[in-house]
Structure formats: structure tokens, C-alpha cells
Amino acid sequence: MTTNLERIVDGDGHINEDLAAISEFLPPKFRDNPARLLNASLFPALDHLHGGHFVETPGRRDRGAALVGPAEWEVFLREVGIDSTVLYPTKGLGFGKIVSRDWSIAVARAYNDWLHSTYLARSPRFKGMALIPMQEPEAAIEELRRAVEDLGFVGAMLPSFGLSDHLGSKMYWGVYEEANRLGCAIAVHGGAHSGIGLDNMNVYAPVHALGHPLGQAYALAGMTFNGVFERFPNMRVGFMEGGIAWFLMCWERFTASHATHMEYQLRDDDMLGPKIGEKVSDYLQRQIDADRVFIGCEGDEPALAYAVKELGNKPFLYSSDFPHEVTKDSCVEELNELLENEELTSADKEAILYKNALRFYGL
């Protein structure tokens, strides 16, 4: 078998929203209402922590105040050597904090229409992950169907924090049933870090370091112990931008705690998930092997080779995070580090660089 180490699919890129352009896709009731000036940002603030610190990132330093649009994205793809990218929001990472059900529906549809018009219709190298209004699950079902079947999106993003319940909650099962029918990707993504015990942290680096993986762990817990993966076997769930060390922690801690804290249930047919006496690590491995669980990773993660040794190479997919705190040079350096990692086989590298993204997103 030959391997192709020259192909790269970016499993997690981001756009800078053009809020004025997105607003043009709002329904007239909202778009033409003077009260919308109060909601010109469309999305709630991610949290008070992003704006409450004076922080410089390499990307912000190099680009200044310049926003990255589709043309800049195409330059990045060409210069780094990436074949295609799957696009997630930036300000829209706070979408789960919208409390008005109708506003969440309107903003989701407007964002999806704008992303399709601005990126997906421009080039097949751009793939889209939709926003869906989980605040109103029935509407989320409709928007997921529209985004995948009519707009050609590869799935939808769910915020790790901000919604009214954890992502394993039964209130969201109808959405997962539709994703199961569509056979599409559902990705959990963080970015909103308030209300999780970090609100008074006076330095931002640990907020960023902890906020993303904590949200992923919380989502994985709800989905695992409520049987979401086995209940909806054709839905693929990815956990993005938390690195991989958090998953190894859950792998060990969930297994140990489940062995000593047996939860008896009356309705065994309703509450799926790891059974009493079953190792959670074995349960999660089955979900990975069945292509139901994927994990976004970066090329320079110290634990990557160990994680591949423990879990196999199937769940991990390369994510650039461009244009957030990264630059073209840092992405090239990161990819070179992955390619030069002697603890990974060529098959491992090929899986991480593009094969797993193709399977997760159904490309």
C-alpha cells in the first residue's frame, strides 16, 4: 500500500464574519427593524474574558486589524499546501448564548446563507459547518436538513458551553436523529469560556488553555453516558480545538469512576451507554473503531504519538485554527513537525493529515 503525505485537509479553520453582509440575509422583520441596531453584532459576546485582557497573539500581531476573507484564505491554503479546509465561525462560537429562540433561528439561517454565498459557492476547497438553533430543537432539525441537503454543508457545529443543557440531554436527541438520517458530521467546538470557573482569572493564557478542553470533556461526558454514539450510529461526532490530552484524561478517569460508582437505571432500553462492569475505555474504543468519535489535533502535540499508540490513528484529524492565533509560518512549522515525528508511521501521518477528515466530514 502506498501512502500520500502530500495531501492535507484542514479539519478546523475559521472565518472572520462580515456582520453587515450576514445581516442582509436576515428576514425583513429583523433586517429592516430599527431595533436591530442594538443587535448589530448578531452574536452575543463570547465572554468577558476575551475583551477583559490585553493579549497579543502571533496572528493578530502579524495581520494587525485586517480581517481574513475568502481571498486571504485561498492565499493561505496555497502557501501552506493545504488542499481544502472545513470552516467554523469566530464570533459565532458564542452562538449558544443567544437566548431568544426566534433570533437564534434567524441568525443561524443568515449565517449559513452568507457562508454558502461567500465561501462554498466560491471554491470547492471550502467546506462549511452550519450553525443550527439548538435553542429550539425542532427548528435545529429543519436547519440542519436545509444546510446539508440544500446548501451542501458537511454538518453542523454545536457550542460546548452556552446551551441550556449538556449535549447528551434527551432534549437534543431529535437533532441527532436527523444527523443520523443524513449521515453527517456534528462537531463540538469551544470558545466561550465564562461560567466554568475561570471568570476571575487575571491572565488569559490559562483561560484559553483550560476553557477549550473543559468544554470538550463536558460534552464527551454527556454524550458517552447517555448513549448518544450508539443510539445514533450513523452520526459522526468530532471534538474540536481542545487538543488531545483532555481525551486521554477522560479515557482514564471515566473508566476508573464508572468502575467504582455504579449507576443503576430502571429503563435500560432508554439509557444506553457504558454498562455496569464494562470499561469505559473499551466502550469509547468501539465508538472510535466504528467511526463515531473524532478528535481535532495539532501537529506539534507532545502526546500525539502516545495517543495514536493507545487509541489507534483513526480519530485524530489535523486542524489549523487559521486565522486565529496562528500564522502561515507557524502552520508550516507545525506540519513539518508532524511529518518529521519518527514515532508515527507513514500510515499514521496520512490518517491525521487527510484520511480521517475525509471520513469524518464525508468528503
mmCIF file of C-alpha atoms in Angstrom:
data_model
loop_
_atom_site.group_PDB
_atom_site.id
_atom_site.type_symbol
_atom_site.label_atom_id
_atom_site.label_comp_id
_atom_site.label_asym_id
_atom_site.label_seq_id
_atom_site.Cartn_x
_atom_site.Cartn_y
_atom_site.Cartn_z
ATOM 1 C CA MET A 1 0.000 0.000 0.000
ATOM 2 C CA THR A 2 1.350 3.422 -0.910
ATOM 3 C CA THR A 3 0.820 6.481 1.251
ATOM 4 C CA ASN A 4 0.257 10.077 0.222
ATOM 5 C CA LEU A 5 1.961 12.507 2.558
ATOM 6 C CA GLU A 6 1.464 15.486 0.266
ATOM 7 C CA ARG A 7 -2.301 15.796 0.722
ATOM 8 C CA ILE A 8 -3.662 17.848 3.606
ATOM 9 C CA VAL A 9 -7.256 18.530 4.640
ATOM 10 C CA ASP A 10 -7.641 21.166 7.339
ATOM 11 C CA GLY A 11 -10.301 19.861 9.704
ATOM 12 C CA ASP A 12 -10.871 23.102 11.603
ATOM 13 C CA GLY A 13 -10.397 26.512 10.012
ATOM 14 C CA HIS A 14 -12.261 29.695 10.906
ATOM 15 C CA ILE A 15 -13.804 32.630 9.109
ATOM 16 C CA ASN A 16 -13.982 36.262 10.189
ATOM 17 C CA GLU A 17 -17.665 37.102 9.966
ATOM 18 C CA ASP A 18 -18.727 40.073 7.851
ATOM 19 C CA LEU A 19 -21.598 41.079 10.121
ATOM 20 C CA ALA A 20 -23.072 43.665 7.761
ATOM 21 C CA ALA A 21 -23.123 41.157 4.914
ATOM 22 C CA ILE A 22 -24.651 38.438 7.103
ATOM 23 C CA SER A 23 -27.339 40.889 8.202
ATOM 24 C CA GLU A 24 -28.514 41.210 4.608
ATOM 25 C CA PHE A 25 -29.650 37.585 4.804
ATOM 26 C CA LEU A 26 -31.866 38.187 7.846
ATOM 27 C CA PRO A 27 -35.633 38.049 7.308
ATOM 28 C CA PRO A 28 -37.136 41.538 6.726
ATOM 29 C CA LYS A 29 -38.814 41.540 10.146
ATOM 30 C CA PHE A 30 -35.348 41.686 11.696
ATOM 31 C CA ARG A 31 -33.243 43.142 8.884
ATOM 32 C CA ASP A 32 -35.398 46.257 8.386
ATOM 33 C CA ASN A 33 -36.266 46.879 12.026
ATOM 34 C CA PRO A 34 -34.501 49.901 13.604
ATOM 35 C CA ALA A 35 -34.196 47.899 16.817
ATOM 36 C CA ARG A 36 -31.630 45.705 15.058
ATOM 37 C CA LEU A 37 -29.058 48.423 15.622
ATOM 38 C CA LEU A 38 -28.972 47.181 19.197
ATOM 39 C CA ASN A 39 -28.073 43.728 17.848
ATOM 40 C CA ALA A 40 -25.634 44.824 15.157
ATOM 41 C CA SER A 41 -23.093 42.310 16.438
ATOM 42 C CA LEU A 42 -25.616 39.495 15.709
ATOM 43 C CA PHE A 43 -23.926 37.204 18.239
ATOM 44 C CA PRO A 44 -23.555 37.684 21.994
ATOM 45 C CA ALA A 45 -20.038 38.330 23.274
ATOM 46 C CA LEU A 46 -18.105 35.103 23.712
ATOM 47 C CA ASP A 47 -17.409 36.079 27.308
ATOM 48 C CA HIS A 48 -15.942 38.951 29.320
ATOM 49 C CA LEU A 49 -12.518 37.285 29.272
ATOM 50 C CA HIS A 50 -11.624 37.797 25.608
ATOM 51 C CA GLY A 51 -12.119 41.547 25.919
ATOM 52 C CA GLY A 52 -11.017 41.823 29.524
ATOM 53 C CA HIS A 53 -7.356 41.107 28.817
ATOM 54 C CA PHE A 54 -4.796 42.954 26.718
ATOM 55 C CA VAL A 55 -3.435 39.973 24.800
ATOM 56 C CA GLU A 56 -1.313 39.755 21.672
ATOM 57 C CA THR A 57 -1.356 36.625 19.513
ATOM 58 C CA PRO A 58 1.005 35.946 16.598
ATOM 59 C CA GLY A 59 -1.861 36.120 14.120
ATOM 60 C CA ARG A 60 -3.178 39.410 15.466
ATOM 61 C CA ARG A 61 0.343 40.826 15.615
ATOM 62 C CA ASP A 62 1.154 39.946 12.014
ATOM 63 C CA ARG A 63 -2.191 40.920 10.461
ATOM 64 C CA GLY A 64 -2.990 43.902 12.634
ATOM 65 C CA ALA A 65 -6.664 44.792 12.346
ATOM 66 C CA ALA A 66 -7.023 43.211 8.893
ATOM 67 C CA LEU A 67 -9.782 40.631 8.625
ATOM 68 C CA VAL A 68 -9.284 37.412 6.717
ATOM 69 C CA GLY A 69 -11.767 36.833 3.891
ATOM 70 C CA PRO A 70 -12.026 34.183 1.183
ATOM 71 C CA ALA A 71 -9.212 35.677 -0.893
ATOM 72 C CA GLU A 72 -6.821 35.650 2.073
ATOM 73 C CA TRP A 73 -7.906 32.110 2.873
ATOM 74 C CA GLU A 74 -7.049 30.997 -0.648
ATOM 75 C CA VAL A 75 -3.569 32.506 -0.303
ATOM 76 C CA PHE A 76 -3.086 30.674 2.999
ATOM 77 C CA LEU A 77 -4.163 27.344 1.516
ATOM 78 C CA ARG A 78 -1.810 27.784 -1.411
ATOM 79 C CA GLU A 79 1.205 28.898 0.644
ATOM 80 C CA VAL A 80 0.846 26.190 3.301
ATOM 81 C CA GLY A 81 -0.035 23.461 0.810
ATOM 82 C CA ILE A 82 -3.482 22.588 2.157
ATOM 83 C CA ASP A 83 -5.944 21.082 -0.326
ATOM 84 C CA SER A 84 -9.182 22.092 1.410
ATOM 85 C CA THR A 85 -10.497 23.388 4.712
ATOM 86 C CA VAL A 86 -13.643 22.964 6.784
ATOM 87 C CA LEU A 87 -14.809 26.331 8.069
ATOM 88 C CA TYR A 88 -16.134 27.201 11.521
ATOM 89 C CA PRO A 89 -17.234 30.600 12.864
ATOM 90 C CA THR A 90 -15.359 33.043 15.092
ATOM 91 C CA LYS A 91 -17.886 35.369 16.704
ATOM 92 C CA GLY A 92 -20.419 32.621 16.065
ATOM 93 C CA LEU A 93 -18.642 30.409 18.595
ATOM 94 C CA GLY A 94 -20.821 32.252 21.110
ATOM 95 C CA PHE A 95 -23.991 31.241 19.262
ATOM 96 C CA GLY A 96 -25.147 29.050 22.157
ATOM 97 C CA LYS A 97 -25.534 32.141 24.334
ATOM 98 C CA ILE A 98 -28.369 33.541 22.229
ATOM 99 C CA VAL A 99 -31.417 33.205 24.473
ATOM 100 C CA SER A 100 -34.152 34.307 22.063
ATOM 101 C CA ARG A 101 -35.371 31.273 20.154
ATOM 102 C CA ASP A 102 -36.547 33.275 17.123
ATOM 103 C CA TRP A 103 -33.340 35.326 16.987
ATOM 104 C CA SER A 104 -31.273 32.127 17.122
ATOM 105 C CA ILE A 105 -33.252 30.745 14.162
ATOM 106 C CA ALA A 106 -32.866 33.935 12.122
ATOM 107 C CA VAL A 107 -29.149 34.330 12.818
ATOM 108 C CA ALA A 108 -28.383 30.681 12.078
ATOM 109 C CA ARG A 109 -30.122 30.838 8.707
ATOM 110 C CA ALA A 110 -28.498 34.162 7.803
ATOM 111 C CA TYR A 111 -25.026 32.929 8.783
ATOM 112 C CA ASN A 112 -25.428 29.717 6.796
ATOM 113 C CA ASP A 113 -26.704 31.538 3.710
ATOM 114 C CA TRP A 114 -23.819 34.026 3.920
ATOM 115 C CA LEU A 115 -21.188 31.300 4.400
ATOM 116 C CA HIS A 116 -22.556 29.403 1.420
ATOM 117 C CA SER A 117 -22.668 32.511 -0.788
ATOM 118 C CA THR A 118 -19.270 33.877 0.249
ATOM 119 C CA TYR A 119 -17.156 30.729 0.598
ATOM 120 C CA LEU A 120 -18.774 27.494 -0.565
ATOM 121 C CA ALA A 121 -20.056 28.921 -3.844
ATOM 122 C CA ARG A 122 -16.640 30.479 -4.488
ATOM 123 C CA SER A 123 -14.493 27.356 -4.352
ATOM 124 C CA PRO A 124 -14.846 23.612 -3.698
ATOM 125 C CA ARG A 125 -11.815 23.926 -1.439
ATOM 126 C CA PHE A 126 -14.097 25.493 1.172
ATOM 127 C CA LYS A 127 -16.414 23.240 3.164
ATOM 128 C CA GLY A 128 -18.943 24.553 5.658
ATOM 129 C CA MET A 129 -20.165 23.600 9.115
ATOM 130 C CA ALA A 130 -23.574 25.103 9.810
ATOM 131 C CA LEU A 131 -24.939 26.854 12.843
ATOM 132 C CA ILE A 132 -28.220 25.316 13.968
ATOM 133 C CA PRO A 133 -30.595 26.800 16.584
ATOM 134 C CA MET A 134 -30.368 24.200 19.351
ATOM 135 C CA GLN A 135 -32.350 26.682 21.474
ATOM 136 C CA GLU A 136 -35.372 25.380 19.503
ATOM 137 C CA PRO A 137 -34.572 21.743 18.619
ATOM 138 C CA GLU A 138 -37.370 21.373 16.059
ATOM 139 C CA ALA A 139 -36.014 24.374 14.172
ATOM 140 C CA ALA A 140 -32.497 22.962 14.518
ATOM 141 C CA ILE A 141 -33.659 19.792 12.777
ATOM 142 C CA GLU A 142 -35.068 21.816 9.887
ATOM 143 C CA GLU A 143 -31.951 23.976 9.560
ATOM 144 C CA LEU A 144 -29.602 21.002 9.691
ATOM 145 C CA ARG A 145 -31.588 19.360 6.892
ATOM 146 C CA ARG A 146 -31.564 22.563 4.821
ATOM 147 C CA ALA A 147 -27.854 23.180 5.367
ATOM 148 C CA VAL A 148 -26.816 19.665 4.364
ATOM 149 C CA GLU A 149 -29.304 18.881 1.613
ATOM 150 C CA ASP A 150 -29.810 22.309 0.041
ATOM 151 C CA LEU A 151 -26.598 24.211 0.791
ATOM 152 C CA GLY A 152 -24.100 21.349 0.682
ATOM 153 C CA PHE A 153 -22.710 21.757 4.203
ATOM 154 C CA VAL A 154 -20.875 18.767 5.670
ATOM 155 C CA GLY A 155 -22.566 19.052 9.061
ATOM 156 C CA ALA A 156 -23.154 21.415 11.952
ATOM 157 C CA MET A 157 -21.283 22.881 14.891
ATOM 158 C CA LEU A 158 -22.547 22.709 18.469
ATOM 159 C CA PRO A 159 -21.126 25.022 21.150
ATOM 160 C CA SER A 160 -19.541 23.164 24.054
ATOM 161 C CA PHE A 161 -20.909 25.748 26.504
ATOM 162 C CA GLY A 162 -23.823 28.159 26.412
ATOM 163 C CA LEU A 163 -26.837 25.972 25.728
ATOM 164 C CA SER A 164 -29.406 25.233 28.418
ATOM 165 C CA ASP A 165 -28.354 21.608 28.929
ATOM 166 C CA HIS A 166 -25.425 19.276 28.304
ATOM 167 C CA LEU A 167 -25.107 17.812 24.817
ATOM 168 C CA GLY A 168 -26.153 14.322 25.875
ATOM 169 C CA SER A 169 -29.537 15.628 27.006
ATOM 170 C CA LYS A 170 -32.633 13.942 25.639
ATOM 171 C CA MET A 171 -33.945 17.321 24.505
ATOM 172 C CA TYR A 172 -31.412 17.223 21.648
ATOM 173 C CA TRP A 173 -31.958 13.630 20.523
ATOM 174 C CA GLY A 174 -34.283 14.687 17.715
ATOM 175 C CA VAL A 175 -31.454 16.740 16.201
ATOM 176 C CA TYR A 176 -29.131 13.765 16.461
ATOM 177 C CA GLU A 177 -31.753 11.545 14.839
ATOM 178 C CA GLU A 178 -31.765 13.872 11.835
ATOM 179 C CA ALA A 179 -27.950 13.893 11.739
ATOM 180 C CA ASN A 180 -28.124 10.104 11.906
ATOM 181 C CA ARG A 181 -30.504 10.055 8.931
ATOM 182 C CA LEU A 182 -28.323 12.457 6.971
ATOM 183 C CA GLY A 183 -25.140 10.624 7.956
ATOM 184 C CA CYS A 184 -23.431 13.966 8.560
ATOM 185 C CA ALA A 185 -20.837 15.334 10.952
ATOM 186 C CA ILE A 186 -21.647 17.048 14.234
ATOM 187 C CA ALA A 187 -18.725 18.929 15.775
ATOM 188 C CA VAL A 188 -18.433 20.274 19.305
ATOM 189 C CA HIS A 189 -16.409 23.492 19.454
ATOM 190 C CA GLY A 190 -15.480 25.745 22.357
ATOM 191 C CA GLY A 191 -14.512 29.383 22.549
ATOM 192 C CA ALA A 192 -16.911 30.822 25.138
ATOM 193 C CA HIS A 193 -15.140 30.445 28.471
ATOM 194 C CA SER A 194 -17.315 32.224 31.033
ATOM 195 C CA GLY A 195 -19.283 30.455 33.735
ATOM 196 C CA ILE A 196 -16.943 27.473 34.003
ATOM 197 C CA GLY A 197 -14.852 28.573 36.986
ATOM 198 C CA LEU A 198 -12.419 30.841 35.133
ATOM 199 C CA ASP A 199 -14.340 34.111 35.386
ATOM 200 C CA ASN A 200 -11.856 35.833 37.722
ATOM 201 C CA MET A 201 -8.659 34.543 36.159
ATOM 202 C CA ASN A 202 -6.396 37.573 35.791
ATOM 203 C CA VAL A 203 -4.209 36.147 32.995
ATOM 204 C CA TYR A 204 -5.703 34.950 29.718
ATOM 205 C CA ALA A 205 -3.317 32.124 28.735
ATOM 206 C CA PRO A 206 -4.718 29.640 31.291
ATOM 207 C CA VAL A 207 -8.264 30.634 30.310
ATOM 208 C CA HIS A 208 -7.532 29.621 26.728
ATOM 209 C CA ALA A 209 -5.563 26.553 27.827
ATOM 210 C CA LEU A 210 -8.340 25.207 30.072
ATOM 211 C CA GLY A 211 -11.524 26.554 28.503
ATOM 212 C CA HIS A 212 -11.409 24.533 25.294
ATOM 213 C CA PRO A 213 -10.600 21.087 26.766
ATOM 214 C CA LEU A 214 -13.021 21.535 29.683
ATOM 215 C CA GLY A 215 -15.859 22.133 27.243
ATOM 216 C CA GLN A 216 -14.905 19.064 25.218
ATOM 217 C CA ALA A 217 -14.716 16.876 28.312
ATOM 218 C CA TYR A 218 -18.128 18.080 29.451
ATOM 219 C CA ALA A 219 -19.650 17.314 26.041
ATOM 220 C CA LEU A 220 -17.989 13.902 25.809
ATOM 221 C CA ALA A 221 -19.280 13.003 29.275
ATOM 222 C CA GLY A 222 -22.879 13.869 28.443
ATOM 223 C CA MET A 223 -22.812 12.078 25.105
ATOM 224 C CA THR A 224 -20.981 8.978 26.355
ATOM 225 C CA PHE A 225 -23.028 8.282 29.465
ATOM 226 C CA ASN A 226 -26.318 8.951 27.689
ATOM 227 C CA GLY A 227 -25.510 6.588 24.845
ATOM 228 C CA VAL A 228 -25.611 9.174 22.074
ATOM 229 C CA PHE A 229 -22.946 7.467 19.947
ATOM 230 C CA GLU A 230 -24.593 4.050 19.866
ATOM 231 C CA ARG A 231 -28.133 5.441 19.750
ATOM 232 C CA PHE A 232 -27.347 7.356 16.545
ATOM 233 C CA PRO A 233 -24.730 5.147 14.879
ATOM 234 C CA ASN A 234 -24.597 6.979 11.519
ATOM 235 C CA MET A 235 -23.843 10.350 13.125
ATOM 236 C CA ARG A 236 -20.168 11.209 13.441
ATOM 237 C CA VAL A 237 -19.168 13.451 16.358
ATOM 238 C CA GLY A 238 -15.958 15.478 16.427
ATOM 239 C CA PHE A 239 -14.429 17.347 19.344
ATOM 240 C CA MET A 240 -12.501 20.325 18.021
ATOM 241 C CA GLU A 241 -9.723 22.640 19.247
ATOM 242 C CA GLY A 242 -9.178 21.102 22.665
ATOM 243 C CA GLY A 243 -6.063 19.173 21.712
ATOM 244 C CA ILE A 244 -5.926 15.500 22.617
ATOM 245 C CA ALA A 245 -4.673 15.335 26.227
ATOM 246 C CA TRP A 246 -8.165 16.030 27.593
ATOM 247 C CA PHE A 247 -9.468 12.888 25.846
ATOM 248 C CA LEU A 248 -6.756 10.763 27.441
ATOM 249 C CA MET A 249 -7.761 12.158 30.830
ATOM 250 C CA CYS A 250 -11.416 11.275 30.189
ATOM 251 C CA TRP A 251 -10.376 7.851 28.894
ATOM 252 C CA GLU A 252 -8.731 7.098 32.234
ATOM 253 C CA ARG A 253 -10.999 8.988 34.640
ATOM 254 C CA PHE A 254 -14.305 7.856 33.137
ATOM 255 C CA THR A 255 -13.104 4.249 33.274
ATOM 256 C CA ALA A 256 -11.989 4.449 36.912
ATOM 257 C CA SER A 257 -15.048 6.338 38.153
ATOM 258 C CA HIS A 258 -17.518 4.124 36.283
ATOM 259 C CA ALA A 259 -15.939 1.066 37.916
ATOM 260 C CA THR A 260 -16.462 2.421 41.430
ATOM 261 C CA HIS A 261 -19.697 4.397 41.051
ATOM 262 C CA MET A 262 -22.222 2.007 39.513
ATOM 263 C CA GLU A 263 -25.340 3.836 38.401
ATOM 264 C CA TYR A 264 -28.405 1.612 38.387
ATOM 265 C CA GLN A 265 -31.159 2.537 35.964
ATOM 266 C CA LEU A 266 -34.765 1.459 35.724
ATOM 267 C CA ARG A 267 -35.116 1.878 31.953
ATOM 268 C CA ASP A 268 -32.189 0.032 30.419
ATOM 269 C CA ASP A 269 -33.692 0.373 26.959
ATOM 270 C CA ASP A 270 -33.820 4.174 27.323
ATOM 271 C CA MET A 271 -30.453 4.851 28.968
ATOM 272 C CA LEU A 272 -27.733 3.453 26.754
ATOM 273 C CA GLY A 273 -24.029 3.980 27.356
ATOM 274 C CA PRO A 274 -21.367 2.010 29.240
ATOM 275 C CA LYS A 275 -22.913 -0.829 31.239
ATOM 276 C CA ILE A 276 -22.084 -1.808 34.801
ATOM 277 C CA GLY A 277 -18.954 -3.922 34.663
ATOM 278 C CA GLU A 278 -17.902 -2.553 31.267
ATOM 279 C CA LYS A 279 -14.740 -0.474 30.910
ATOM 280 C CA VAL A 280 -15.498 2.960 29.507
ATOM 281 C CA SER A 281 -12.199 2.848 27.623
ATOM 282 C CA ASP A 282 -13.406 -0.271 25.800
ATOM 283 C CA TYR A 283 -16.747 1.410 25.117
ATOM 284 C CA LEU A 284 -15.094 4.510 23.659
ATOM 285 C CA GLN A 285 -12.696 2.407 21.609
ATOM 286 C CA ARG A 286 -15.671 0.715 19.962
ATOM 287 C CA GLN A 287 -17.113 4.116 19.053
ATOM 288 C CA ILE A 288 -13.779 5.180 17.575
ATOM 289 C CA ASP A 289 -13.434 1.974 15.601
ATOM 290 C CA ALA A 290 -16.987 2.465 14.275
ATOM 291 C CA ASP A 291 -16.129 5.993 13.010
ATOM 292 C CA ARG A 292 -18.428 7.719 15.508
ATOM 293 C CA VAL A 293 -15.862 9.722 17.517
ATOM 294 C CA PHE A 294 -13.178 12.026 16.114
ATOM 295 C CA ILE A 295 -10.751 14.446 17.772
ATOM 296 C CA GLY A 296 -9.169 17.550 16.276
ATOM 297 C CA CYS A 297 -5.420 17.796 16.854
ATOM 298 C CA GLU A 298 -2.453 19.977 16.078
ATOM 299 C CA GLY A 299 0.736 18.708 14.509
ATOM 300 C CA ASP A 300 3.035 19.544 17.396
ATOM 301 C CA GLU A 301 1.159 17.960 20.298
ATOM 302 C CA PRO A 302 3.613 16.149 22.616
ATOM 303 C CA ALA A 303 1.139 13.349 23.389
ATOM 304 C CA LEU A 304 0.150 12.650 19.779
ATOM 305 C CA ALA A 305 2.328 9.576 19.242
ATOM 306 C CA TYR A 306 1.289 8.143 22.616
ATOM 307 C CA ALA A 307 -2.383 8.753 21.845
ATOM 308 C CA VAL A 308 -2.051 7.005 18.480
ATOM 309 C CA LYS A 309 -0.379 4.073 20.204
ATOM 310 C CA GLU A 310 -3.211 3.817 22.742
ATOM 311 C CA LEU A 311 -6.242 4.579 20.549
ATOM 312 C CA GLY A 312 -5.054 3.899 17.025
ATOM 313 C CA ASN A 313 -4.773 6.565 14.329
ATOM 314 C CA LYS A 314 -8.456 6.681 13.305
ATOM 315 C CA PRO A 315 -9.854 9.511 15.489
ATOM 316 C CA PHE A 316 -7.280 12.286 15.033
ATOM 317 C CA LEU A 317 -7.539 14.941 12.327
ATOM 318 C CA TYR A 318 -5.264 17.892 11.648
ATOM 319 C CA SER A 319 -6.709 21.319 12.433
ATOM 320 C CA SER A 320 -5.040 24.598 11.533
ATOM 321 C CA ASP A 321 -7.205 27.022 13.567
ATOM 322 C CA PHE A 322 -6.305 29.694 10.979
ATOM 323 C CA PRO A 323 -6.661 32.665 11.193
ATOM 324 C CA HIS A 324 -6.882 32.810 14.987
ATOM 325 C CA GLU A 325 -3.646 32.662 16.939
ATOM 326 C CA VAL A 326 -1.667 31.025 14.135
ATOM 327 C CA THR A 327 0.248 32.286 11.124
ATOM 328 C CA LYS A 328 1.278 30.751 7.838
ATOM 329 C CA ASP A 329 4.785 30.155 9.202
ATOM 330 C CA SER A 330 3.584 28.563 12.437
ATOM 331 C CA CYS A 331 1.289 26.208 10.497
ATOM 332 C CA VAL A 332 4.109 25.179 8.160
ATOM 333 C CA GLU A 333 6.370 24.555 11.150
ATOM 334 C CA GLU A 334 3.677 22.515 12.864
ATOM 335 C CA LEU A 335 3.047 20.376 9.795
ATOM 336 C CA ASN A 336 6.783 19.782 9.369
ATOM 337 C CA GLU A 337 6.981 18.648 12.986
ATOM 338 C CA LEU A 338 4.208 16.154 12.325
ATOM 339 C CA LEU A 339 5.890 14.863 9.174
ATOM 340 C CA GLU A 340 9.214 14.502 10.975
ATOM 341 C CA ASN A 341 7.760 12.690 14.002
ATOM 342 C CA GLU A 342 9.651 9.374 13.982
ATOM 343 C CA GLU A 343 7.222 7.803 16.441
ATOM 344 C CA LEU A 344 4.437 7.973 13.856
ATOM 345 C CA THR A 345 4.296 5.704 10.817
ATOM 346 C CA SER A 346 3.571 6.985 7.333
ATOM 347 C CA ALA A 347 0.092 5.473 7.649
ATOM 348 C CA ASP A 348 -0.439 7.393 10.905
ATOM 349 C CA LYS A 349 0.608 10.661 9.299
ATOM 350 C CA GLU A 350 -1.562 10.085 6.259
ATOM 351 C CA ALA A 351 -4.572 9.376 8.504
ATOM 352 C CA ILE A 352 -4.046 12.540 10.547
ATOM 353 C CA LEU A 353 -3.281 14.792 7.588
ATOM 354 C CA TYR A 354 -6.315 13.949 5.475
ATOM 355 C CA LYS A 355 -7.834 10.465 5.629
ATOM 356 C CA ASN A 356 -9.625 10.939 8.938
ATOM 357 C CA ALA A 357 -11.008 14.321 7.866
ATOM 358 C CA LEU A 358 -12.381 12.747 4.704
ATOM 359 C CA ARG A 359 -14.180 10.111 6.774
ATOM 360 C CA PHE A 360 -15.427 12.458 9.469
ATOM 361 C CA TYR A 361 -16.809 15.080 7.105
ATOM 362 C CA GLY A 362 -17.912 12.587 4.431
ATOM 363 C CA LEU A 363 -15.848 14.334 1.752
#
